[in-house]
Short mmCIF file of C-alpha atoms and ligand atoms in Angstrom, two decimals:
data_model
loop_
_atom_site.label_atom_id
_atom_site.label_comp_id
_atom_site.label_asym_id
_atom_site.label_seq_id
_atom_site.Cartn_x
_atom_site.Cartn_y
_atom_site.Cartn_z
CA MET A 1 30.15 -40.98 -19.01
CA SER A 2 30.37 -37.02 -18.82
CA LYS A 3 27.23 -35.08 -18.32
CA VAL A 4 25.16 -33.24 -20.80
CA ILE A 5 25.40 -29.49 -19.90
CA VAL A 6 22.89 -26.91 -20.82
CA ALA A 7 24.26 -23.38 -19.77
CA ILE A 8 21.88 -20.65 -19.42
CA ASP A 9 22.87 -16.93 -18.57
CA GLY A 10 20.71 -13.76 -18.33
CA PRO A 11 19.97 -10.68 -16.42
CA ALA A 12 17.98 -10.32 -13.37
CA GLY A 13 14.02 -10.79 -14.31
CA SER A 14 14.58 -12.43 -17.68
CA GLY A 15 12.87 -15.57 -16.32
CA LYS A 16 15.84 -17.55 -16.34
CA SER A 17 15.18 -19.50 -13.09
CA SER A 18 11.55 -20.52 -13.74
CA VAL A 19 12.13 -21.25 -17.32
CA SER A 20 15.29 -23.37 -16.35
CA LYS A 21 13.55 -25.30 -13.81
CA GLN A 22 10.78 -26.18 -16.35
CA VAL A 23 13.14 -27.12 -19.13
CA ALA A 24 15.06 -29.41 -16.45
CA ARG A 25 11.76 -31.25 -15.76
CA GLU A 26 11.02 -31.80 -19.35
CA PHE A 27 14.50 -33.27 -20.13
CA GLY A 28 14.71 -35.26 -16.79
CA PHE A 29 17.92 -33.26 -15.97
CA ALA A 30 19.10 -31.74 -12.72
CA TYR A 31 18.32 -27.90 -12.35
CA LEU A 32 21.16 -25.74 -10.63
CA ASP A 33 20.55 -22.28 -9.69
CA THR A 34 24.10 -20.80 -9.56
CA GLY A 35 23.07 -17.57 -8.01
CA ALA A 36 21.99 -19.28 -4.84
CA ALA A 37 25.34 -19.99 -3.81
CA TYR A 38 26.47 -16.37 -4.09
CA ARG A 39 23.42 -15.40 -2.12
CA ALA A 40 24.18 -18.02 0.49
CA LEU A 41 27.43 -16.73 0.85
CA ALA A 42 26.18 -13.11 1.24
CA TRP A 43 23.63 -14.57 3.88
CA ALA A 44 26.62 -16.08 5.72
CA THR A 45 28.38 -12.81 5.93
CA LEU A 46 25.46 -11.22 7.63
CA ASN A 47 25.16 -14.30 9.89
CA GLY A 48 28.48 -14.95 11.57
CA LEU A 49 31.02 -15.08 8.80
CA SER A 50 33.26 -11.95 8.68
CA PHE A 51 33.47 -9.94 5.67
CA GLU A 52 37.18 -9.56 6.55
CA ARG A 53 37.84 -13.32 6.21
CA LEU A 54 35.96 -13.48 3.05
CA ALA A 55 37.95 -10.76 1.54
CA ALA A 56 41.25 -12.41 2.74
CA ASN A 57 40.02 -15.61 1.12
CA ASP A 58 39.86 -17.42 4.51
CA PHE A 59 36.19 -18.61 4.35
CA GLU A 60 35.97 -21.88 2.55
CA THR A 61 36.02 -24.14 5.72
CA ASP A 62 33.32 -22.15 7.37
CA PHE A 63 31.03 -22.13 4.36
CA GLU A 64 29.14 -25.45 4.40
CA TYR A 65 26.87 -25.14 1.32
CA SER A 66 24.47 -27.54 -0.05
CA ILE A 67 21.68 -27.22 -2.64
CA SER A 68 19.02 -29.53 -4.11
CA THR A 69 19.27 -30.02 -7.93
CA ASP A 70 15.76 -31.68 -8.17
CA PRO A 71 13.72 -29.14 -10.09
CA ASP A 72 10.45 -30.33 -8.11
CA ASN A 73 12.17 -30.04 -4.64
CA PHE A 74 14.31 -27.01 -4.40
CA TRP A 75 16.12 -25.96 -1.16
CA VAL A 76 19.38 -24.36 -0.07
CA ARG A 77 21.35 -24.91 3.08
CA VAL A 78 24.20 -23.37 4.91
CA GLY A 79 25.46 -25.74 7.62
CA GLU A 80 22.25 -26.77 9.43
CA HIS A 81 20.24 -23.66 8.34
CA ASP A 82 17.67 -24.09 5.52
CA VAL A 83 18.21 -20.69 3.61
CA THR A 84 15.81 -21.28 0.90
CA GLU A 85 13.60 -18.41 1.58
CA ALA A 86 16.07 -16.16 3.45
CA ILE A 87 18.46 -15.69 0.61
CA ARG A 88 15.57 -13.89 -1.44
CA THR A 89 15.27 -10.87 0.69
CA SER A 90 16.04 -7.25 -0.49
CA LEU A 91 18.88 -7.18 1.99
CA ILE A 92 20.67 -10.25 0.50
CA SER A 93 19.93 -8.72 -2.96
CA GLU A 94 21.74 -5.49 -1.96
CA THR A 95 24.64 -7.40 -0.24
CA VAL A 96 25.31 -10.01 -2.90
CA SER A 97 27.01 -8.00 -5.72
CA SER A 98 29.90 -6.99 -3.39
CA VAL A 99 30.44 -10.70 -2.50
CA ALA A 100 30.22 -11.75 -6.35
CA ALA A 101 32.77 -9.01 -7.22
CA LEU A 102 35.69 -10.64 -5.36
CA SER A 103 37.77 -12.80 -7.94
CA HIS A 104 38.60 -15.55 -5.51
CA VAL A 105 34.96 -15.98 -4.71
CA ARG A 106 34.22 -16.20 -8.47
CA ASP A 107 36.94 -19.10 -8.52
CA PHE A 108 35.63 -20.74 -5.54
CA MET A 109 32.04 -20.64 -7.06
CA LYS A 110 33.28 -22.03 -10.49
CA ARG A 111 34.86 -25.07 -8.61
CA LEU A 112 31.73 -25.47 -6.60
CA THR A 113 29.41 -25.48 -9.41
CA LYS A 114 31.47 -27.96 -11.41
CA LYS A 115 31.56 -30.21 -8.26
CA ILE A 116 27.75 -30.16 -7.63
CA VAL A 117 27.19 -30.98 -11.34
CA ASP A 118 29.63 -33.90 -11.36
CA GLU A 119 28.00 -35.36 -8.27
CA CYS A 120 24.35 -34.79 -9.04
CA PRO A 121 22.33 -37.90 -9.72
CA TYR A 122 21.31 -37.02 -13.19
CA ASP A 123 22.55 -37.56 -16.73
CA GLY A 124 22.40 -33.93 -17.79
CA ALA A 125 22.28 -30.60 -15.97
CA ILE A 126 20.55 -27.07 -16.64
CA VAL A 127 22.81 -24.78 -15.15
CA GLU A 128 21.86 -21.20 -14.83
CA GLY A 129 23.71 -18.01 -13.68
CA ARG A 130 25.49 -15.01 -14.83
CA ASP A 131 28.87 -16.43 -16.19
CA ILE A 132 27.75 -19.86 -17.05
CA THR A 133 28.07 -19.94 -20.65
CA THR A 134 31.25 -17.99 -20.71
CA VAL A 135 33.27 -18.70 -17.56
CA VAL A 136 32.09 -21.93 -16.00
CA PHE A 137 30.83 -24.04 -18.98
CA PRO A 138 32.24 -22.52 -22.08
CA ASP A 139 32.24 -26.09 -23.62
CA ALA A 140 28.57 -26.79 -22.74
CA GLN A 141 26.71 -28.73 -25.39
CA SER A 142 24.18 -26.04 -25.39
CA ARG A 143 24.61 -22.44 -24.29
CA LEU A 144 21.81 -19.91 -24.19
CA LEU A 145 21.31 -16.32 -23.12
CA LEU A 146 17.97 -15.65 -22.07
CA THR A 147 16.87 -11.76 -22.15
CA ALA A 148 13.98 -9.53 -22.11
CA SER A 149 13.58 -5.75 -22.40
CA GLU A 150 14.40 -3.81 -19.36
CA GLU A 151 10.64 -2.83 -18.86
CA VAL A 152 9.46 -6.48 -19.21
CA ARG A 153 12.12 -7.61 -16.78
CA LEU A 154 11.33 -5.04 -14.12
CA GLN A 155 7.59 -5.84 -14.43
CA ARG A 156 8.29 -9.58 -13.79
CA ARG A 157 10.70 -9.02 -11.01
CA SER A 158 8.09 -6.61 -9.12
CA LYS A 159 5.62 -9.54 -9.33
CA GLU A 160 8.09 -12.04 -7.78
CA LEU A 161 9.19 -9.88 -4.99
CA SER A 162 5.48 -8.67 -4.00
CA ALA A 163 6.49 -7.55 -0.57
CA ASP A 164 8.67 -4.90 -2.09
CA SER A 165 7.47 -1.55 -3.61
CA ALA A 166 7.55 -1.44 -7.35
CA SER A 167 9.96 1.50 -7.26
CA ALA A 168 12.36 -0.11 -4.91
CA VAL A 169 12.45 -3.15 -7.20
CA VAL A 170 13.18 -0.85 -10.26
CA ASN A 171 16.16 0.76 -8.32
CA GLN A 172 17.34 -2.58 -7.10
CA VAL A 173 17.24 -4.64 -10.26
CA SER A 174 18.69 -1.69 -12.51
CA LYS A 175 21.51 -1.00 -9.83
CA ARG A 176 22.38 -4.66 -9.60
CA ASP A 177 22.47 -5.25 -13.31
CA GLU A 178 24.70 -2.30 -13.67
CA THR A 179 27.11 -3.63 -10.79
CA ASP A 180 26.87 -7.12 -11.93
CA SER A 181 27.57 -6.24 -15.62
CA LYS A 182 30.94 -4.72 -14.68
CA ILE A 183 32.03 -8.24 -13.39
CA VAL A 184 30.55 -10.37 -16.27
CA ASP A 185 28.98 -9.31 -19.55
CA PHE A 186 25.58 -11.28 -19.37
CA MET A 187 23.78 -8.90 -21.59
CA ASN A 188 25.31 -9.69 -24.78
CA ALA A 189 25.74 -13.17 -26.17
CA ALA A 190 29.23 -14.53 -26.48
CA VAL A 191 30.27 -16.48 -29.80
CA GLY A 192 28.59 -19.77 -29.98
CA VAL A 193 25.86 -18.62 -27.41
CA THR A 194 22.35 -18.45 -28.70
CA LEU A 195 20.37 -15.31 -27.75
CA ILE A 196 16.54 -15.76 -26.78
CA ASP A 197 14.44 -12.67 -26.33
CA SER A 198 11.47 -13.44 -24.31
CA SER A 199 9.98 -9.76 -24.22
CA ASN A 200 7.13 -10.90 -26.43
CA LEU A 201 6.75 -14.51 -25.12
CA ASP A 202 4.75 -15.85 -22.37
CA PHE A 203 6.17 -18.56 -20.04
CA ASP A 204 5.09 -21.61 -21.99
CA GLN A 205 6.28 -20.06 -25.26
CA THR A 206 9.66 -19.26 -23.68
CA VAL A 207 9.96 -22.87 -22.42
CA SER A 208 9.06 -24.26 -25.90
CA VAL A 209 11.56 -22.03 -27.67
CA MET A 210 14.35 -23.05 -25.22
CA ILE A 211 13.57 -26.71 -25.77
CA ALA A 212 13.59 -26.50 -29.51
CA GLN A 213 16.93 -24.69 -29.30
CA ILE A 214 18.43 -27.26 -26.74
CA LYS A 215 17.39 -30.17 -28.86
CA ALA A 216 18.85 -28.74 -31.98
CA ASP A 217 22.16 -27.94 -30.10
CA LEU A 218 22.34 -31.54 -28.49
CA LYS A 219 21.77 -33.07 -31.91
CA ALA A 220 24.45 -30.81 -33.40
CA SER A 221 26.98 -31.63 -30.69
CA ALA A 222 26.43 -35.44 -30.99
CA GLN A 223 27.45 -35.31 -34.79
O1 DC B 301 20.72 -14.83 -10.25
P1 DC B 301 20.60 -14.29 -9.10
O2 DC B 301 20.00 -12.83 -8.96
O3 DC B 301 20.29 -15.16 -7.86
O4 DC B 301 22.09 -13.93 -8.66
C1 DC B 301 22.60 -13.47 -7.28
C2 DC B 301 23.96 -12.71 -7.51
O5 DC B 301 24.85 -13.67 -8.06
C3 DC B 301 23.90 -11.54 -8.57
O6 DC B 301 24.44 -10.44 -8.10
C4 DC B 301 24.76 -11.98 -9.81
C5 DC B 301 25.54 -13.16 -9.04
N1 DC B 301 26.10 -14.38 -9.77
C6 DC B 301 27.16 -14.32 -10.48
O7 DC B 301 27.90 -13.45 -10.53
N2 DC B 301 27.47 -15.48 -11.23
C7 DC B 301 26.59 -16.62 -11.43
N3 DC B 301 26.94 -17.67 -11.92
C8 DC B 301 25.36 -16.35 -10.63
C9 DC B 301 25.07 -15.27 -9.83
#
């Protein structure tokens, strides 16, 4: 039987990771953070994988990637290395957009995402990332775009990355959104994708709104 797919897109700081994780718990589904694979590949280029090989599309055999889909036990590995924490640094955040801009990398990530979802031991998956509703799973049973005003997103992001100064975060998030949005339009909901604006919602309220929308979508798709 094929799995239920809930696809969630959104810009940096929209809260999509923490919200998606909680939604996955409530449905008893897998949680897949697709940005982690782009970050892990960026980490690999800073730890032995040459950018030339990446650019020449000769990297797949050297990039041994694995990720947990359990929302209560999250980890990311590249080969033997646990990179769960290492992929969240500012350096990775600065490097990752140039990795994500390569079209063959995006094709690879699309295949990788589908494989991870196929093989995960759950009946359904909450899959989040910049192009999930449009490119990777345009036929998902539920497709949501979680956003928030720029001001709110910057505030949330600077709380997450407490080691960085607030102004560095502002620059980083704005710059990354600008670069990434040239590749994938994650700020505007595509046809069939429901926009959820969390600017005036707290975490629990956002989770409740998402769950209600997903239930309605799953009901409609079953008819
Ligand atoms: O969501 P994030 O900040 O962890 O994403 C890391 C980078 O990967 C970001 O630059 C956008 C990119 N990305 C993407 O292009 N497509 C995805 N499905 C997920 C992430």
